[in-house]
Short mmCIF file of C-alpha atoms in Angstrom, two decimals:
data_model
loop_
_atom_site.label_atom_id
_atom_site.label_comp_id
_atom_site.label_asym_id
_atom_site.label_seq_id
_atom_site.Cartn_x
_atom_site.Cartn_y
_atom_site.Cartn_z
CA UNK S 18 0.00 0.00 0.00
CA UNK S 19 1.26 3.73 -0.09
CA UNK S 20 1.30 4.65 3.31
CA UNK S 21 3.80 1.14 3.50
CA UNK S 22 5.85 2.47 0.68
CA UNK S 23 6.29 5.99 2.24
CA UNK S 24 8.39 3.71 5.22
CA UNK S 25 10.31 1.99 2.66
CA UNK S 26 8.64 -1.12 3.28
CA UNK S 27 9.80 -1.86 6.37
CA UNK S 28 6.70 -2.45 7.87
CA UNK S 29 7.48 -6.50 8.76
CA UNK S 30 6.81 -5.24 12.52
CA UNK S 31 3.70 -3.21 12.42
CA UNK S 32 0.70 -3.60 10.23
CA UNK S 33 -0.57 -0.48 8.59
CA UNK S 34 -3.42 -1.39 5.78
CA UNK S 35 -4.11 -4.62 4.23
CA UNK S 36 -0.59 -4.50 2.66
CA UNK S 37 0.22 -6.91 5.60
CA UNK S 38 -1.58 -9.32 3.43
CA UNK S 39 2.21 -9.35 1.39
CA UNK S 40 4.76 -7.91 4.39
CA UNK S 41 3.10 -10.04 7.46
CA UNK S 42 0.26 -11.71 7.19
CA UNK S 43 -0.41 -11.71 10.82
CA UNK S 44 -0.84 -7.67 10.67
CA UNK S 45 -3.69 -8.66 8.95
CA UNK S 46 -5.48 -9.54 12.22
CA UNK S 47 -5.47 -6.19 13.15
CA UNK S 48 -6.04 -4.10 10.48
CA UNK S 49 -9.53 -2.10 10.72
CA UNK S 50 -9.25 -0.24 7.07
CA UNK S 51 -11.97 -0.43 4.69
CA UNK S 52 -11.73 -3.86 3.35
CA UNK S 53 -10.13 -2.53 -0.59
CA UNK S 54 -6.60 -1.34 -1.22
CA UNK S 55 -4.88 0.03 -4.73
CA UNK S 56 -1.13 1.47 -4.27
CA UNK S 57 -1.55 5.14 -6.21
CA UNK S 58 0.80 7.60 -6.65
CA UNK S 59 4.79 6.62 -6.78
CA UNK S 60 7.09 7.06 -8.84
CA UNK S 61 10.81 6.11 -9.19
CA UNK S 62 13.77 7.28 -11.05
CA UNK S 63 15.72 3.64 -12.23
CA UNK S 64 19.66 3.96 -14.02
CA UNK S 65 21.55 1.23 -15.03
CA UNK S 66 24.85 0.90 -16.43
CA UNK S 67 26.34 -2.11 -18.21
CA UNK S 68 30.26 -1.76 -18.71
CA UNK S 69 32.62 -3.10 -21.23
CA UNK S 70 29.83 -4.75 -23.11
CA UNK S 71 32.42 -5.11 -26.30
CA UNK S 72 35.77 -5.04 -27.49
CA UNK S 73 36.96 -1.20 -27.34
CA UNK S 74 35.26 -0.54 -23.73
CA UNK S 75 32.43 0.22 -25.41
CA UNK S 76 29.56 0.47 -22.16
CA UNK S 77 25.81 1.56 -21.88
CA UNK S 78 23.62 3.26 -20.10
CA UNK S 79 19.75 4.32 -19.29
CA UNK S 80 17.81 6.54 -16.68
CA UNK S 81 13.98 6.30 -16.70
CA UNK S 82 11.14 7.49 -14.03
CA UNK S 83 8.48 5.42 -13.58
CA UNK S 84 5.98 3.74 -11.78
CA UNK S 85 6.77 0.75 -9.53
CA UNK S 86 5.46 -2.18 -8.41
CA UNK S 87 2.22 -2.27 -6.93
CA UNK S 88 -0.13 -4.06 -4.27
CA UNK S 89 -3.65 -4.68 -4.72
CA UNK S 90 -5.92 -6.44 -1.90
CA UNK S 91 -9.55 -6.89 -1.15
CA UNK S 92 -10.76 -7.87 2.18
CA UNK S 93 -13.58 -10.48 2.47
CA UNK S 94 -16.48 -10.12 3.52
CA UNK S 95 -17.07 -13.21 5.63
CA UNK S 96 -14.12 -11.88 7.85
CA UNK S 97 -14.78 -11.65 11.06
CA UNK S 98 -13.39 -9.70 14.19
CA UNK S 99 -11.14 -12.56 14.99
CA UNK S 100 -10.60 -14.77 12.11
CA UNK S 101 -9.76 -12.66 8.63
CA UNK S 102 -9.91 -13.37 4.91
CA UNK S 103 -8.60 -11.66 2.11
CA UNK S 104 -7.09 -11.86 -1.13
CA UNK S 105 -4.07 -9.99 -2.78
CA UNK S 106 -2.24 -9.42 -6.18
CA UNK S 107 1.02 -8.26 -6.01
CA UNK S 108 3.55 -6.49 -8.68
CA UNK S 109 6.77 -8.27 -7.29
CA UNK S 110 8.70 -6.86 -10.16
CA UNK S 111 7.93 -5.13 -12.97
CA UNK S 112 11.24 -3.98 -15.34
CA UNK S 113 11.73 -2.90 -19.18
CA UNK S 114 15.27 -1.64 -19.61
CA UNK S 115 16.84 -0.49 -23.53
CA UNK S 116 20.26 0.69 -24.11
CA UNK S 117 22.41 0.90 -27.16
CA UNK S 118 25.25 2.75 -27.93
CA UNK S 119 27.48 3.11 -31.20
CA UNK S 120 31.42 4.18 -31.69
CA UNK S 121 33.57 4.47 -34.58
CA UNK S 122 37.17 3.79 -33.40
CA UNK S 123 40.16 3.16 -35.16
CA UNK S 124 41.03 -0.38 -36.04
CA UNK S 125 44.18 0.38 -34.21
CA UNK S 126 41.96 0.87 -31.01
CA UNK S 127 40.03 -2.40 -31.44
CA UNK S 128 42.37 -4.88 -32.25
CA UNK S 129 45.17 -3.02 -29.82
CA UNK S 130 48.31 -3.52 -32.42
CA UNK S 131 49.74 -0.84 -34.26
CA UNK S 132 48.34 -0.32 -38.35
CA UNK S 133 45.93 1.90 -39.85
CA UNK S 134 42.04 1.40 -41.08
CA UNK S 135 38.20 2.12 -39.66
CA UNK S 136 36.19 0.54 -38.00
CA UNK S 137 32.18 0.75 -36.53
CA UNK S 138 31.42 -1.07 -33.21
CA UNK S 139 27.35 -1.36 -32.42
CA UNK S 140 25.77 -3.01 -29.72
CA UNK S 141 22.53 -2.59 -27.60
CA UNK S 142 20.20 -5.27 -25.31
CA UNK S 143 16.66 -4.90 -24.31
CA UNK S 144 15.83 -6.86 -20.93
CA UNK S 145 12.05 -7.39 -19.44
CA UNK S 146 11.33 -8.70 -16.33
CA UNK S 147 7.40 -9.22 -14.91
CA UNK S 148 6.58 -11.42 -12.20
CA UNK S 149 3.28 -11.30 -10.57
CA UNK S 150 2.38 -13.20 -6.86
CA UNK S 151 -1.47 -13.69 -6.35
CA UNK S 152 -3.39 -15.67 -3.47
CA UNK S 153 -5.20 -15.52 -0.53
CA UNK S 154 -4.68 -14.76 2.92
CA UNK S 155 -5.96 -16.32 6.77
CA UNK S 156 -5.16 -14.22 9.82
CA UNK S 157 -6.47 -15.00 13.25
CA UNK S 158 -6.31 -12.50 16.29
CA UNK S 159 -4.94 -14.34 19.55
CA UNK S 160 -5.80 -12.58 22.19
CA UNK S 161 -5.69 -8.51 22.60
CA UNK S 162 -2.02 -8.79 21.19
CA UNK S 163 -1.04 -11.23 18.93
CA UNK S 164 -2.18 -11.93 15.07
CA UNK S 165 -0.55 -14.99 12.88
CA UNK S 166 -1.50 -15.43 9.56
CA UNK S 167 -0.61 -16.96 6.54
CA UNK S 168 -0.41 -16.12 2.86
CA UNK S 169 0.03 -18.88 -0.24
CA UNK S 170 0.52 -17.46 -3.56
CA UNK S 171 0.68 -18.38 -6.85
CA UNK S 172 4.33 -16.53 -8.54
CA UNK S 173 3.74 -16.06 -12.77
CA UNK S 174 7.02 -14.82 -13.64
CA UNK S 175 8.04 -13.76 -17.75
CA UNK S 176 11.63 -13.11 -18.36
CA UNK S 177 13.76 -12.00 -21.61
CA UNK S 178 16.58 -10.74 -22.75
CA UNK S 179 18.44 -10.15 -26.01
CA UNK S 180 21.93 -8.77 -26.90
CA UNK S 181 23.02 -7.66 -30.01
CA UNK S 182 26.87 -6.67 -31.16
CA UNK S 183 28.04 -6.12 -34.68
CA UNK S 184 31.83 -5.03 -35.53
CA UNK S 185 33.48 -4.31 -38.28
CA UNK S 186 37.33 -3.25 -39.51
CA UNK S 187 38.41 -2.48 -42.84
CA UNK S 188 42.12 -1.95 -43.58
CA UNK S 189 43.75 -0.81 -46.91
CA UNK S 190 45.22 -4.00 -47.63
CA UNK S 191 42.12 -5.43 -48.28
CA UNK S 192 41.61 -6.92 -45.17
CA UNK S 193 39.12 -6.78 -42.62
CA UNK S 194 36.61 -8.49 -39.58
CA UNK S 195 32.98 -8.62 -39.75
CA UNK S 196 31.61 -10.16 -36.43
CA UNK S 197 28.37 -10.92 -35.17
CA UNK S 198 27.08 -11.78 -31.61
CA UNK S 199 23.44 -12.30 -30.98
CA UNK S 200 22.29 -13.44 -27.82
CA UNK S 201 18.20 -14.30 -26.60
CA UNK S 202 15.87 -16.13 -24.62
CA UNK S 203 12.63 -15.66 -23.06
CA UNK S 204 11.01 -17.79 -20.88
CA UNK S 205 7.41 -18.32 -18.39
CA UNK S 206 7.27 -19.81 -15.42
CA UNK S 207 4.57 -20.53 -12.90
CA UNK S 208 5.55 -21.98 -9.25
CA UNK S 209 3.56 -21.70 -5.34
CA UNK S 210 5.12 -20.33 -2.12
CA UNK S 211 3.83 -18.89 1.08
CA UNK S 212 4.19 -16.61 3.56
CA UNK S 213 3.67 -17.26 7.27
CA UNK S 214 3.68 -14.08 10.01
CA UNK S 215 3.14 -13.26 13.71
CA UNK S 216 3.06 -9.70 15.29
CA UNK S 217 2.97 -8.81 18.88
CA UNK S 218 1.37 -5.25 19.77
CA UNK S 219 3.17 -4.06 23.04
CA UNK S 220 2.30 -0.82 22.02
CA UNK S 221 3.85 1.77 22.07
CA UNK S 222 6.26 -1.41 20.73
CA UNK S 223 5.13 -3.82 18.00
CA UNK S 224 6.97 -6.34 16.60
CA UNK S 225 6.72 -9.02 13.92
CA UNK S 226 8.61 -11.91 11.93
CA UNK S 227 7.87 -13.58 9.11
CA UNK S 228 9.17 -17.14 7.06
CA UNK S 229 8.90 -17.09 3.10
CA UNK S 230 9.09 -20.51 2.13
CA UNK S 231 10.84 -22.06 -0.98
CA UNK S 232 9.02 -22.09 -3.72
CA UNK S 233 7.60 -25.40 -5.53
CA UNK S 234 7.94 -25.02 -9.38
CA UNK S 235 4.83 -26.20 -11.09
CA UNK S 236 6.23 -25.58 -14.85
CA UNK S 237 6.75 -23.34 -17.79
CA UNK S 238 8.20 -22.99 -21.40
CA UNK S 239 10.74 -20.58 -22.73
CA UNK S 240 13.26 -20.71 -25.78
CA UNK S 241 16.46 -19.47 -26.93
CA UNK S 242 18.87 -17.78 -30.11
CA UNK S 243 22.24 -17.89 -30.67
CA UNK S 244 23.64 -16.22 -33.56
CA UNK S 245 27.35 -15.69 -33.66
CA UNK S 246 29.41 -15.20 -36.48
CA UNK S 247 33.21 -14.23 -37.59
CA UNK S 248 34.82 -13.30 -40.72
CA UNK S 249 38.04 -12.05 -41.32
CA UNK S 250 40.67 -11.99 -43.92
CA UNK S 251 44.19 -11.83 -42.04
CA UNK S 252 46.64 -8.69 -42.84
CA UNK S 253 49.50 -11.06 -42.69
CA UNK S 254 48.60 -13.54 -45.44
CA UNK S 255 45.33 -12.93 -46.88
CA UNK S 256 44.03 -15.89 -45.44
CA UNK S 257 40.29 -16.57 -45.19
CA UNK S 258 39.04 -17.32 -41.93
CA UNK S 259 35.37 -17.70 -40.58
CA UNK S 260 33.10 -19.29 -37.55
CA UNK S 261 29.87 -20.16 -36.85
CA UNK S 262 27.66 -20.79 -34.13
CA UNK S 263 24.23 -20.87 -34.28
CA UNK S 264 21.26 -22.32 -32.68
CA UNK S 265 17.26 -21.60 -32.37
CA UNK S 266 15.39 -23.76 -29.53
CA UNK S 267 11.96 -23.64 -28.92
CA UNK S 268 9.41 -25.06 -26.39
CA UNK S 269 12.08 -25.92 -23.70
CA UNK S 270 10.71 -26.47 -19.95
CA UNK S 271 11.15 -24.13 -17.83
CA UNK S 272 12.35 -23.99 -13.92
CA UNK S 273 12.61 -21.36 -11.75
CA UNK S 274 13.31 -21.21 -8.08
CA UNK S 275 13.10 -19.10 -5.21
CA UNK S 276 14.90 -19.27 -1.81
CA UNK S 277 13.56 -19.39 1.51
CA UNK S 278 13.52 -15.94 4.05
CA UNK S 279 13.27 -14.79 7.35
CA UNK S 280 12.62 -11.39 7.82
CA UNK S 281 12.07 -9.47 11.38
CA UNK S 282 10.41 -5.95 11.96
CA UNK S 283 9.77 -3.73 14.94
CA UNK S 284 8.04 -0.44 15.04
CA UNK S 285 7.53 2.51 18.21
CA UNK S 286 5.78 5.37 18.65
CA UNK S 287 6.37 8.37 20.44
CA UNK S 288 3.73 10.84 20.11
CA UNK S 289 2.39 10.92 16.21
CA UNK S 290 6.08 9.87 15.54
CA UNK S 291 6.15 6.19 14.57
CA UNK S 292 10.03 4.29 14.15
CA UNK S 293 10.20 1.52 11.85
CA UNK S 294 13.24 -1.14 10.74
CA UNK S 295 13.16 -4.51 9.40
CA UNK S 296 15.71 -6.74 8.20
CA UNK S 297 15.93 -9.51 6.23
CA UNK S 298 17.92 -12.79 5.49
CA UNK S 299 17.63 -14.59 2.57
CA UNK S 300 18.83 -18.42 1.63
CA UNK S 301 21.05 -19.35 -1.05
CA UNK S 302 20.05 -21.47 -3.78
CA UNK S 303 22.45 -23.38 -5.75
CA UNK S 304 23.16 -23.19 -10.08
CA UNK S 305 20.85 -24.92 -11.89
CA UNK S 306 19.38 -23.83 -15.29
CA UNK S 307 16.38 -21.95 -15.77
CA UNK S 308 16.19 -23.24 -19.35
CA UNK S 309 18.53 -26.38 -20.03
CA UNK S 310 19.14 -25.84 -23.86
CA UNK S 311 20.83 -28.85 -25.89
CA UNK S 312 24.31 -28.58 -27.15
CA UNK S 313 24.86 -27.27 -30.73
CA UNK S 314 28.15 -27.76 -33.15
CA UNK S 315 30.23 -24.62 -33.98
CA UNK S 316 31.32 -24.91 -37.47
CA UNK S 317 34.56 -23.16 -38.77
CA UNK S 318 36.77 -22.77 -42.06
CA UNK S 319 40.36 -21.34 -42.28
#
C-alpha cells in the first residue's frame, strides 16, 4: 500500500493497511481499514549501467522514471473480528530496460596492435522482467495482542533478454573483420510459495517476523537464439578465416526457483512519531538452469 511504501517497506513489525496481506500476514489480524486497497501515486527514477559490453570498452547506459510495483488487496467479507480473509495481487517486479550505444574507433583501437584502417562497433540489449504473486490470505487475532497469519501465492514470472553486437574493420590492404554476436531467450514460469507471520502489539512497541518458504515449481516454457558469427581476412597472409555458431530452440521447460527468508520488523511510537526497521535474510540457492538448452556444433573454415 502507499502509506507502507512511504516507510520503505519496512513495515514486517507493524501492520498499517491490508498490505500486511504481502509484508506479514499476521498484521492482517489487526487491520480495521476499509476492506479494498490500490497502491496510487509513486514514482521512481531507475539507471543502469552495463560496462565493457564489447571489445573497445564500449559500455551503456539508461535513466527512466516510472511507476513501480504495486499491491492490490480486497478484504472479504465473511471476515470476522477474529478470524480474517482476504485476497491480494502483487507487482513483485515489474522492469523494461533499452540501451544501445554506437562508436567508430580506429582499427588500431580495437584490435590493440599498431596499423591503420576504420572501424564501426554497435551493440545494444533490451531486458524485461514481470513477475506477478497472487493468493489468498488467513489471519487469526490471539488474544488482545497477537495476530498470525498466513499467505500462499501463486508466482507467474516472464523473463527475456536479447543482446546484439556487430563489428566491423576495414584496412587498406584489403583486409578486414565482420563479427556478429546475438544473444536471446525468453522464458514463463509458474511456481507456489507462502508466507507465514506473527506480530505482537506491546504498544507503544510492536513487533513481527515472518518465514517465506521455498518455492515449488509447477512448470513453464521458454526458448532461446544464438547467432554468432566471424569473418576475417588476415593482414598477414590474406588468409580466409570464418566461424559459426548458431542455434534456435523452442518449447524448452522451464524452472525457476526461489529461496527461503526470514525477515524481522519492529516499530515505536512516540507521540504521532512512529520508528520503523526490518531486516531480512535470505537463503542461497544453488546453479541450476532456468532453461537447459541442448548442445549445438560450432562450425569453422580457415
Amino acid at each position: 500500500g502507499t502509506r507502507s511504501e512511504l516507510v520503505g517497506g519496512l513495515v514486517v513489525g507493524r501492520s498499517l493497511d491490508l498490505s500486511s496481506t504481502y509484508y506479514n500476514p499476521g498484521g492482517l489480524a489487526f487491520v480495521r481499514d476499509p476492506g479494498l486497497l490500490f497502491t496510487t501515486n509513486a514514482w521512481e527514477l531507475q539507471a543502469f549501467d552495463f560496462e565493457d559490453v564489447a571489445a573497445g570498452d564500449l559500455d551503456l547506459g539508461t535513466t527512466r522514471i516510472r511507476l513501480p510495483p504495486g499491491i492490490f488487496a480486497l478484504q472479504l467479507p465473511f471476515s470476522s473480528e477474529q478470524h480474517r480473509f482476504a485476497i491480494s495481487a502483487v507487482t513483485r517486479f515489474s522492469s523494461s530496460i533499452e540501451a544501445s550505444a554506437t562508436r567508430i574507433p580506429t582499427a588500431e583501437q580495437v584490435a590493440g596492435t599498431p596499423g591503420t584502417g576504420s572501424s564501426a562497433l554497435e551493440s545494444s540489449g533490451t531486458f524485461r522482467l514481470n513477475e506477478g504473486w497472487l493468493g489468498p490470505t488467513w489471519a487469526f487475532q490471539a488474544g488482545s495482542r497477537v495476530g498470525v497469519g498466513v499467505s500462499a501465492y501463486m508466482a507467474v514470472r516472464s523473463q527475456s533478454g536479447r543482446s546484439q553486437t556487430i563489428q566491423q574493420i576495414a584496412t587498406p590492404q584489403s583486409t578486414g573483420l565482420t563479427n556478429l554476436d546475438v544473444t536471446e531467450f525468453s522464458y514463463w514460469n509458474v511456481r507456489l510459495l507462502s508466507k507465514l507471520g506473527v506480530e505482537v502489539d506491546l504498544s507503544p512497541f510492536t513487533f513481527g517476523v515472518t518465514f517465506t518458504t521455498p518455492s515449488v515449481n509447477l512448470g513453464g516454457k521458454g526458448e532461446v537464439l544464438v547467432n554468432k558469427g566471424t569473418t576475417a581476412i588476415s593482414p598477414v597472409d590474406s588468409t580466409f578465416v570464418a566461424s559459426l555458431e548458431a542455434t534456435s530452440q523452442k518449447d524448452l521447460t522451464s524452472s525457476y526457483k526461489s529461496a527461503p527468508a526470514v525477515a524481522l520488523g519492529a516499530s515505536y511510537s512516540v507521540g504521532a512519531t512512529t520508528f520503523y526497521g526490518t531486516a531480512e535474510w535470505n537463503g542461497g540457492i544453488d546453479e541450476y538452469m532456468i532453461l537447459d538448452a541442448a548442445d549445438f556444433v560450432i562450425g569453422g573454415w580457415g
